[in-house]
XYZ file of C-alpha atoms in Angstrom:
669
model
C 107.794 120.755 56.383
C 105.697 117.180 56.475
C 105.472 115.272 59.895
C 107.133 111.822 60.463
C 105.718 109.796 63.176
C 109.055 109.902 64.409
C 107.166 113.471 65.854
C 104.479 112.242 67.801
C 105.020 112.631 71.645
C 104.489 108.349 72.538
C 103.253 106.941 76.157
C 106.717 106.030 77.888
C 104.868 103.678 80.599
C 101.285 103.032 80.867
C 99.564 103.976 84.124
C 96.116 102.220 84.750
C 93.576 104.664 85.215
C 92.468 105.937 88.810
C 89.369 105.205 88.141
C 89.964 101.892 87.849
C 87.267 100.081 89.809
C 87.693 97.272 92.567
C 88.361 93.501 91.208
C 88.655 94.931 88.119
C 91.996 94.217 86.607
C 94.143 95.492 83.074
C 94.210 93.441 80.353
C 97.379 93.776 78.423
C 96.824 91.734 75.736
C 93.123 93.703 74.659
C 94.954 96.897 75.358
C 97.540 95.745 73.398
C 95.355 94.394 70.268
C 93.376 97.526 70.094
C 96.455 99.725 70.021
C 98.099 96.919 67.050
C 95.136 97.770 65.280
C 94.836 100.997 65.621
C 98.413 101.215 64.851
C 97.890 99.543 61.050
C 95.487 101.762 59.904
C 96.439 105.070 58.376
C 95.936 108.942 58.166
C 94.101 109.797 56.359
C 94.437 114.545 55.632
C 96.895 116.796 55.462
C 100.750 116.410 56.211
C 99.530 113.097 58.452
C 98.117 111.565 55.117
C 98.954 108.045 54.615
C 101.574 107.319 57.872
C 100.806 105.043 60.805
C 98.222 106.023 62.654
C 100.480 105.632 65.585
C 98.803 106.812 68.993
C 99.677 110.407 70.826
C 100.616 109.808 74.540
C 96.944 111.514 75.404
C 95.291 108.914 72.769
C 96.947 105.724 73.852
C 96.001 106.427 77.858
C 92.506 106.564 76.447
C 92.380 103.609 74.281
C 94.242 101.249 77.078
C 92.286 101.834 79.560
C 88.929 101.605 77.540
C 89.656 98.499 76.549
C 92.196 96.953 78.333
C 90.259 97.281 81.928
C 87.762 94.650 82.460
C 85.405 93.552 85.310
C 86.222 89.773 86.418
C 83.861 88.530 84.236
C 85.887 89.868 81.335
C 84.124 92.133 79.660
C 84.557 95.953 79.416
C 84.488 98.150 82.653
C 83.607 100.989 81.221
C 80.691 101.565 78.730
C 80.738 105.400 78.508
C 83.256 107.592 77.928
C 83.471 111.239 77.696
C 86.798 112.765 75.843
C 86.498 116.550 76.171
C 89.390 117.772 73.857
C 90.219 121.483 71.780
C 89.927 121.565 68.495
C 92.484 120.539 65.899
C 93.769 117.760 68.748
C 93.056 114.416 66.639
C 89.383 113.884 67.828
C 88.210 112.802 64.318
C 91.189 110.435 63.676
C 90.519 109.183 66.798
C 86.555 108.961 66.840
C 86.685 106.801 63.360
C 90.150 104.668 64.402
C 87.479 103.311 68.255
C 84.505 102.871 65.187
C 86.831 100.525 63.153
C 88.221 99.111 65.708
C 84.306 98.183 67.223
C 83.451 97.127 63.948
C 85.930 94.713 62.798
C 88.566 94.055 65.974
C 86.247 93.357 69.143
C 84.469 89.978 67.934
C 80.715 91.321 68.440
C 78.823 89.171 65.617
C 75.924 91.461 64.193
C 77.567 94.373 65.633
C 76.109 98.265 65.483
C 78.288 100.667 65.615
C 76.994 103.746 65.148
C 77.671 107.664 64.302
C 75.230 110.147 65.190
C 76.298 113.701 65.357
C 74.427 116.899 65.542
C 72.888 116.310 61.819
C 73.474 113.986 59.432
C 76.586 116.383 57.709
C 78.290 116.493 60.938
C 78.603 112.746 61.992
C 79.451 111.854 57.696
C 83.050 114.023 58.708
C 84.424 111.042 61.191
C 82.397 107.687 58.304
C 84.366 109.708 55.826
C 87.668 109.396 58.025
C 86.744 105.469 58.577
C 86.881 106.010 54.732
C 90.091 106.902 53.951
C 91.303 104.708 56.716
C 90.151 101.425 55.460
C 90.890 102.737 51.833
C 94.948 103.077 52.865
C 94.785 99.360 54.602
C 93.962 96.577 52.148
C 93.032 94.061 54.426
C 90.423 95.803 55.821
C 89.467 96.704 52.050
C 88.580 93.125 50.830
C 86.536 93.120 53.752
C 84.524 95.605 54.432
C 81.998 96.032 51.895
C 80.977 100.214 51.858
C 77.409 101.377 51.191
C 78.224 105.004 50.761
C 74.556 105.592 49.933
C 73.329 104.683 53.569
C 76.668 105.725 55.102
C 77.413 101.907 56.206
C 80.354 100.095 56.051
C 79.949 96.793 56.580
C 82.329 94.355 57.893
C 81.818 90.879 56.426
C 83.046 88.454 58.689
C 81.407 89.394 61.830
C 77.975 90.819 59.737
C 78.594 94.129 62.050
C 78.287 97.615 60.571
C 79.174 100.819 61.319
C 76.415 103.816 59.650
C 75.789 107.247 60.257
C 72.189 108.543 61.475
C 70.065 111.182 60.777
C 69.774 113.344 63.956
C 66.148 112.349 64.028
C 65.406 110.610 67.271
C 62.280 108.959 66.816
C 63.557 106.086 64.074
C 66.486 105.179 66.719
C 64.130 103.241 69.102
C 64.611 99.228 68.795
C 68.210 99.746 67.650
C 70.585 96.998 69.469
C 73.539 99.263 69.976
C 76.975 97.651 70.226
C 78.890 100.959 69.983
C 77.795 104.798 69.579
C 80.571 107.472 68.322
C 79.186 110.776 69.252
C 80.874 113.566 67.391
C 80.689 117.239 69.111
C 78.204 116.562 72.001
C 77.900 120.186 72.347
C 76.124 120.789 69.479
C 73.122 117.969 70.447
C 70.038 120.916 69.745
C 68.618 119.015 72.255
C 68.659 115.291 74.454
C 65.945 113.506 72.329
C 68.593 111.474 70.013
C 71.715 110.965 72.961
C 68.629 109.477 75.943
C 67.099 107.446 72.953
C 71.023 106.215 71.497
C 72.131 105.880 75.207
C 68.991 103.987 77.019
C 68.815 101.202 77.022
C 70.002 100.295 73.597
C 72.346 98.354 74.163
C 70.887 96.663 76.678
C 71.833 93.179 74.568
C 75.083 93.504 74.383
C 78.019 92.282 76.922
C 80.449 94.984 76.589
C 78.463 98.093 75.052
C 80.584 101.639 74.529
C 79.160 104.732 73.866
C 82.244 106.934 72.902
C 81.329 110.609 73.181
C 83.978 113.273 72.039
C 83.634 116.830 72.678
C 84.935 120.787 72.809
C 83.064 122.614 75.441
C 80.088 124.797 74.135
C 78.135 127.484 75.557
C 74.784 126.011 76.515
C 74.786 125.578 80.238
C 71.331 124.250 79.672
C 72.165 121.165 77.487
C 72.412 117.487 77.181
C 76.538 117.883 76.446
C 76.871 120.056 79.651
C 75.229 117.877 81.689
C 77.125 114.915 80.529
C 80.323 117.137 81.224
C 78.985 117.780 84.345
C 79.090 114.110 85.706
C 82.471 114.065 84.283
C 83.551 117.076 86.335
C 81.940 115.810 89.862
C 83.160 112.026 89.023
C 87.115 114.131 87.995
C 87.190 115.699 91.124
C 85.555 112.608 93.519
C 82.418 114.279 94.207
C 80.573 111.541 92.251
C 81.429 107.972 91.559
C 80.434 105.506 88.534
C 82.084 102.806 87.165
C 81.056 102.724 84.526
C 81.875 106.056 83.339
C 85.496 107.251 81.613
C 85.952 111.000 82.332
C 88.768 113.036 80.318
C 88.829 116.679 79.985
C 91.613 118.219 79.117
C 90.850 122.256 79.534
C 91.525 125.575 80.903
C 89.922 126.039 84.579
C 87.346 129.405 84.286
C 90.507 131.213 86.498
C 93.292 130.706 84.667
C 94.961 132.717 82.699
C 93.420 132.890 78.566
C 97.307 134.669 77.731
C 99.277 132.149 79.082
C 101.324 129.605 77.229
C 101.425 127.821 80.182
C 97.169 126.869 79.865
C 97.699 125.965 75.895
C 99.718 123.064 76.764
C 97.131 122.382 79.159
C 94.274 122.420 77.135
C 96.069 121.593 74.208
C 97.675 117.570 75.097
C 98.902 117.412 70.376
C 100.302 121.285 71.556
C 103.637 120.753 68.797
C 102.045 117.347 67.267
C 99.180 118.947 65.441
C 99.159 122.054 65.984
C 101.467 124.182 66.013
C 102.156 127.039 69.200
C 102.268 129.532 66.410
C 98.796 129.111 65.550
C 97.498 130.319 69.019
C 99.992 132.490 69.468
C 98.102 134.053 66.717
C 94.473 133.216 67.720
C 95.501 134.423 71.354
C 96.444 138.191 69.808
C 93.779 138.608 67.165
C 91.414 137.843 70.592
C 92.857 140.507 72.620
C 92.430 143.012 70.020
C 89.017 142.008 69.435
C 87.103 140.998 72.482
C 83.788 139.867 70.479
C 86.320 136.800 69.877
C 87.444 135.711 73.419
C 84.955 133.413 74.127
C 85.173 131.453 70.601
C 89.124 131.274 71.485
C 88.736 130.284 74.946
C 85.834 128.170 74.240
C 87.879 126.052 71.218
C 91.038 126.968 71.957
C 91.415 126.095 75.399
C 88.247 124.131 75.843
C 86.723 126.671 78.684
C 82.426 126.333 79.266
C 81.768 130.387 78.115
C 77.781 131.625 78.523
C 77.537 132.950 75.333
C 79.936 132.663 71.809
C 80.683 136.537 71.325
C 81.149 138.476 74.123
C 79.258 141.520 73.790
C 78.622 142.481 77.532
C 80.213 140.770 80.319
C 78.442 138.278 81.850
C 79.029 139.537 85.437
C 77.329 142.865 84.770
C 74.108 140.753 82.506
C 73.646 138.887 86.218
C 73.059 141.904 88.146
C 70.610 143.165 86.348
C 68.316 140.012 87.382
C 65.829 140.407 90.291
C 62.420 139.010 90.711
C 59.555 140.427 89.056
C 56.090 140.130 90.250
C 53.710 140.433 87.218
C 50.227 141.088 88.917
C 52.449 143.668 91.162
C 52.332 145.839 88.130
C 48.247 145.820 87.931
C 47.294 149.027 87.103
C 50.985 150.752 86.435
C 51.870 153.183 83.461
C 54.619 151.510 81.559
C 55.406 151.954 77.482
C 55.569 148.567 74.917
C 57.964 147.430 72.195
C 57.253 145.769 69.935
C 59.636 144.233 67.024
C 57.727 141.668 64.686
C 59.204 138.342 62.892
C 57.972 136.411 59.995
C 59.745 133.368 59.379
C 63.844 133.022 60.484
C 63.657 135.554 63.332
C 61.897 136.001 67.139
C 59.103 138.069 67.290
C 59.095 140.313 70.439
C 56.925 142.759 73.309
C 58.231 144.091 75.702
C 56.535 145.946 78.909
C 58.671 149.166 80.746
C 57.651 150.221 83.843
C 59.603 153.249 84.573
C 60.749 153.558 88.158
C 57.731 155.806 90.979
C 60.104 156.833 93.693
C 63.605 157.471 93.791
C 65.590 154.098 94.961
C 63.310 152.598 92.529
C 64.324 150.030 89.738
C 62.619 150.102 86.378
C 61.353 146.375 85.245
C 60.984 144.768 83.020
C 58.219 142.080 81.301
C 59.351 140.420 77.834
C 57.060 138.309 75.608
C 58.232 136.354 72.777
C 56.889 134.092 69.687
C 58.401 131.730 67.320
C 56.520 129.884 65.014
C 55.439 126.759 66.036
C 55.758 124.583 62.689
C 59.475 125.841 62.974
C 60.898 125.525 66.790
C 62.796 122.207 66.110
C 64.214 123.152 62.645
C 64.877 126.685 64.562
C 66.458 124.788 67.669
C 68.428 121.795 65.155
C 69.877 125.399 62.696
C 70.308 127.367 65.807
C 71.679 125.530 68.072
C 69.317 126.594 70.733
C 66.992 125.302 73.492
C 63.631 127.027 72.043
C 61.869 123.914 72.551
C 63.022 123.362 76.848
C 62.025 127.594 76.950
C 59.068 127.067 75.461
C 58.132 124.170 77.998
C 59.601 126.724 80.707
C 57.381 129.230 79.713
C 60.180 131.918 78.835
C 58.965 131.728 75.261
C 55.674 131.098 73.272
C 54.409 129.419 69.310
C 51.736 130.934 67.271
C 50.245 127.912 65.198
C 51.570 127.392 61.565
C 55.026 127.931 60.079
C 54.372 131.759 60.494
C 54.190 133.657 63.092
C 50.167 134.823 63.613
C 50.067 138.137 64.138
C 46.622 138.575 65.080
C 47.508 136.001 68.064
C 49.605 138.701 69.297
C 47.572 141.147 67.913
C 44.749 139.968 70.942
C 47.251 139.160 73.340
C 48.804 142.606 73.699
C 45.284 143.499 73.933
C 44.176 141.696 76.970
C 47.783 143.348 78.364
C 46.615 146.784 77.677
C 43.283 145.410 80.833
C 45.798 144.611 83.058
C 48.876 147.142 82.551
C 48.377 151.048 81.780
C 50.059 150.882 78.241
C 50.109 154.480 77.232
C 52.452 154.166 74.249
C 53.902 151.052 71.861
C 56.701 151.742 69.825
C 56.889 149.952 66.533
C 58.644 148.923 63.432
C 57.061 150.101 60.354
C 57.482 146.711 58.569
C 55.852 144.799 61.241
C 53.494 146.918 61.440
C 52.333 147.265 57.807
C 52.334 143.665 57.534
C 50.036 142.965 60.622
C 47.455 145.011 59.519
C 47.569 142.751 55.906
C 47.136 139.331 58.197
C 44.435 140.879 60.181
C 42.528 141.839 57.184
C 42.720 138.343 55.621
C 42.781 136.308 58.926
C 38.934 136.484 58.976
C 38.989 134.006 55.766
C 41.953 131.646 57.256
C 39.225 129.431 57.421
C 36.813 129.187 54.408
C 33.113 128.184 54.136
C 32.063 124.975 52.685
C 31.083 126.499 50.139
C 33.821 127.840 49.116
C 36.029 125.018 49.642
C 33.308 122.406 47.501
C 33.941 124.936 44.546
C 37.353 125.507 44.707
C 37.695 121.344 45.072
C 34.611 120.582 42.205
C 36.719 123.392 39.784
C 40.355 121.226 40.945
C 38.522 117.752 39.817
C 37.499 118.888 37.264
C 40.063 121.307 35.817
C 42.762 118.880 33.005
C 46.322 121.006 34.662
C 45.430 120.316 38.244
C 42.854 116.952 38.722
C 46.214 114.860 39.649
C 46.334 116.839 42.783
C 42.359 116.491 43.962
C 43.210 113.487 46.230
C 45.668 115.194 48.175
C 44.172 118.471 48.165
C 40.497 116.711 49.081
C 42.531 114.924 51.682
C 44.373 117.780 53.257
C 40.778 119.956 53.617
C 39.105 116.635 54.750
C 41.901 115.432 57.453
C 43.597 118.801 58.188
C 47.451 117.156 58.227
C 50.103 119.896 57.815
C 51.328 119.561 54.211
C 54.895 118.717 55.782
C 53.160 115.716 57.481
C 51.362 114.810 54.046
C 54.268 114.959 51.472
C 56.145 112.637 54.104
C 53.680 110.079 53.704
C 54.693 107.069 52.484
C 52.729 103.269 51.336
C 54.002 101.382 55.000
C 51.633 105.030 56.890
C 49.344 104.157 55.320
C 46.871 101.084 56.722
C 43.686 101.089 54.177
C 43.118 97.336 55.633
C 42.231 98.813 59.164
C 41.987 102.471 57.655
C 44.290 104.448 59.615
C 47.205 107.059 58.926
C 50.062 106.833 60.247
C 51.495 110.288 61.119
C 55.051 110.241 62.817
C 57.356 111.949 60.532
C 57.739 115.263 57.955
C 58.698 115.446 55.200
C 60.822 119.043 54.772
C 63.475 121.271 52.365
C 65.691 124.005 52.421
C 68.217 125.618 49.914
C 70.964 124.199 51.616
C 70.158 121.278 52.810
C 67.472 119.880 50.223
C 64.596 117.408 50.691
C 65.334 115.755 54.558
C 63.396 114.199 57.125
C 62.373 115.161 60.764
C 60.124 114.502 63.714
C 56.809 116.256 64.488
C 56.586 119.351 65.545
C 55.626 118.453 68.851
C 54.991 114.850 70.859
C 51.474 115.396 70.249
C 52.336 115.653 66.392
C 52.575 111.800 66.286
C 49.347 109.872 66.102
C 47.206 107.780 64.033
C 44.496 109.383 62.786
C 40.785 107.267 61.434
C 39.919 107.759 57.682
C 36.419 108.965 57.195
C 34.639 106.821 54.097
C 35.629 109.614 51.644
C 39.306 110.011 52.807
C 39.780 106.397 51.906
C 38.165 106.357 49.093
C 40.442 109.153 47.633
C 43.311 107.394 49.285
C 42.435 104.571 47.463
C 42.489 106.506 44.263
C 45.916 107.911 45.251
C 46.893 103.979 45.413
C 45.853 102.946 42.293
C 47.257 105.940 39.909
C 50.534 106.313 41.566
C 53.040 105.752 39.119
C 55.821 103.759 40.674
C 59.146 105.071 39.844
C 62.284 102.480 38.049
C 64.442 103.803 41.253
C 62.783 105.091 44.708
C 63.991 107.746 46.191
C 64.925 107.479 50.024
C 65.726 110.418 52.648
C 67.357 109.887 55.217
C 65.897 106.177 55.675
C 62.397 106.759 53.931
C 61.390 105.833 50.955
C 57.545 104.261 48.869
C 56.732 108.439 49.015
C 52.652 109.065 48.482
C 52.675 111.951 46.300
C 55.281 112.046 43.527
C 55.917 114.705 41.394
C 56.124 114.544 37.080
C 59.675 113.621 37.679
C 58.804 110.945 39.921
C 60.775 112.455 43.088
C 58.622 113.569 46.526
C 56.584 116.170 46.732
C 57.326 118.920 49.581
C 55.488 121.939 50.948
C 56.872 124.523 48.169
C 55.390 122.608 45.509
C 52.313 121.869 47.542
C 51.375 125.692 47.988
C 52.231 126.235 44.239
C 49.607 124.333 42.653
C 46.899 125.432 45.327
C 48.026 129.424 43.999
C 47.574 128.693 40.508
C 44.967 126.772 40.895
C 43.020 129.561 42.272
C 44.773 131.941 40.388
C 42.881 130.024 36.928
C 39.779 129.624 39.032
C 39.641 133.164 39.427
C 40.416 133.955 35.617
C 37.343 131.394 33.793
C 34.956 132.641 36.682
C 33.178 135.861 37.710
C 32.815 134.609 41.014
C 36.211 134.755 42.487
C 37.851 132.256 45.377
C 40.438 133.981 48.156
C 43.169 133.313 48.627
C 43.454 129.105 49.505
C 46.887 127.491 50.832
C 47.393 123.742 52.627
C 47.584 125.570 55.971
C 43.812 127.356 55.131
C 42.957 123.525 54.281
C 43.498 122.613 57.970
C 42.692 125.809 59.287
C 39.206 124.978 57.714
C 39.312 121.713 59.095
C 39.406 122.082 62.393
C 36.480 124.940 62.282
C 34.119 122.695 60.396
C 35.450 119.939 62.715
C 34.605 122.149 65.889
C 31.390 123.186 64.350
C 30.235 119.872 64.297
C 30.211 118.947 67.885
C 33.607 117.337 68.148
C 34.993 117.165 72.045
C 38.112 119.692 72.191
C 40.279 117.013 73.396
C 39.315 115.155 70.613
C 40.074 117.531 68.138
C 43.116 118.140 69.810
C 44.324 114.762 69.302
C 43.406 114.836 65.373
C 44.845 117.867 65.562
C 48.200 116.599 66.686
C 48.405 120.150 69.131
C 50.904 120.459 72.016
C 48.256 122.632 73.603
C 44.045 122.887 74.041
C 44.794 126.567 74.400
C 45.896 126.082 70.606
C 42.837 124.328 69.213
C 40.626 126.509 70.850
C 41.816 129.754 70.620
C 43.787 129.881 66.902
C 41.823 127.476 64.475
C 37.985 127.355 66.190
C 36.820 131.091 64.253
C 33.650 130.572 65.651
C 30.870 133.124 65.975
C 27.320 134.147 67.515
C 25.284 132.217 64.412
C 27.566 128.765 65.794
C 26.679 129.234 69.437
C 23.316 129.633 68.742
C 23.271 125.941 66.449
C 24.793 124.606 69.810
C 22.493 126.173 72.224
C 19.285 124.653 69.801
C 21.327 121.258 69.182
C 21.385 121.354 73.012
C 17.895 122.340 73.372
C 16.779 119.014 70.928
C 18.182 116.455 72.906
C 16.426 117.976 75.485
C 13.605 117.277 74.525
C 14.366 114.077 72.661
C 15.471 112.690 76.420
C 11.947 113.982 78.255
C 9.692 112.501 75.674
C 12.089 109.053 75.733
C 11.778 109.231 79.919
C 8.292 110.121 79.338
C 7.355 106.893 77.408
C 9.301 104.906 79.232
C 7.274 105.996 82.467
C 3.873 104.911 80.670
C 5.038 101.674 79.541
C 6.237 100.774 83.153
C 2.320 101.961 83.823
């Protein structure tokens, strides 16, 4: 049966929130205006489609509290609202209605209202609902100009707009925010976007509003849990913040998750947007399959759980925790286990120290690695704080976009000098891969003669000469290939002769092309051009054929390197061109070239710069490395001959200085 508006449970008598500050007052006119505005909108989905948005009692309570309670100066008391509630309670519809209210009904000229989520697709859910509401409201439809390519709704009478933002935080500085609607805050991979959008962005506005709406999560180290804890502290009276409005509909940890009474506590829209029969079915399924229990508790009861799927009870896992002093284990017999990965998994090496006496415990020393270039991508994809774990020392990274097996092998060798490693168990596939990689690791940085032969071939080849300048720039700047792909006309300052690196262009099969921030904070940098690099960019700019329509990717356009269709070139296209150019050279010439990739160009640049005598810290900056250790240990393939040259250079400089000093004393005499 189709549900009617009459089925909605309405607010019988409004009572202002207990968090109304001293001196604040309830302005019924403002509250009625907000409720009436939302009431003019229509639902956009399912059995409610086309019906007026009649607020459910809990929704109206929130709207009246937020928009009706004002300070003595007449502006809203609350500028942050945290709404934590189970799924299917009408979150998206409420968020969309609030976004339109703030854009059109708040009388803020030039107001900037942004919709944010863990990714652009998630943020678009609320935006699409808002578009559906506008489409069904003639008064709004005639006054709102949709710019769907930019995910933007412009309210023409005020010049205000509501727009979806992608998750890359580095592009959001400088926004003059009137309001932010944050959907599913628990899915944020890190705190960057939240911090950028809420800290200082609305200072120029009289009454900004940050509307945060989410279900519970399973990561107690996330920004959402931090905000959740603040809301809980305010609700329990442990903290006071008159600007923060907390609402949490969820079961307590000690509650019986199978009880219908608990379900009603966590689902205020039960019987309206969610049928109790569906909850009963989901609960029964979780009873029969323990792996579903935590998902039911998290999504249906809005409980924070420590893992999405319960494999082992956390209380048993926690009992295994005790402090371990690696120094006290030196020289002790142990056994290793190695599980190698390439790009998508975590590489792990674990040392197990068996008990030495009765009552002693097994001691575990684990070590984990992922590729450095994939760190931020994995944070967003897996919703796991790998970046935080890296800073805390729980996780290590290897340079590049695949795990550097040579680095891991040397790491294990160093462990063998400290501990008595008797045996190492391993996956045969991974072991073979390690051997193959180690055989080729000496070719990571190519010799200058090889670099010149390759570039000369490309420059004079009819097929690949169009790629010459891009390949030349990779060899001479050490740019990551994703950084090169992301370069736009705005990033090249030919007057100052600098390259501005503050983003990179990535691509995936399901997502397509997208912009993301540099791999680390150190990756954001400005590089000076040498004369030959400057000339290469001159040629690139002169030869760039502007397409009929410039491709726009997450707000970026004017990409410097385009393929034959006029689209921005991405990493795999560059890699294919390198591969095929080497293959063609080796078919036509007896002297063969080794494997050359864009990342080998980066290796080569770093090694050449190190050999030139540049300071390590300067080289670290040029490479955009987060750690000087990476700069020194991974890329700089220096040997005895290089050491001898450096000693000879220092001796020569010493002799010159001594002669200059002697000449100075002679002239004085």
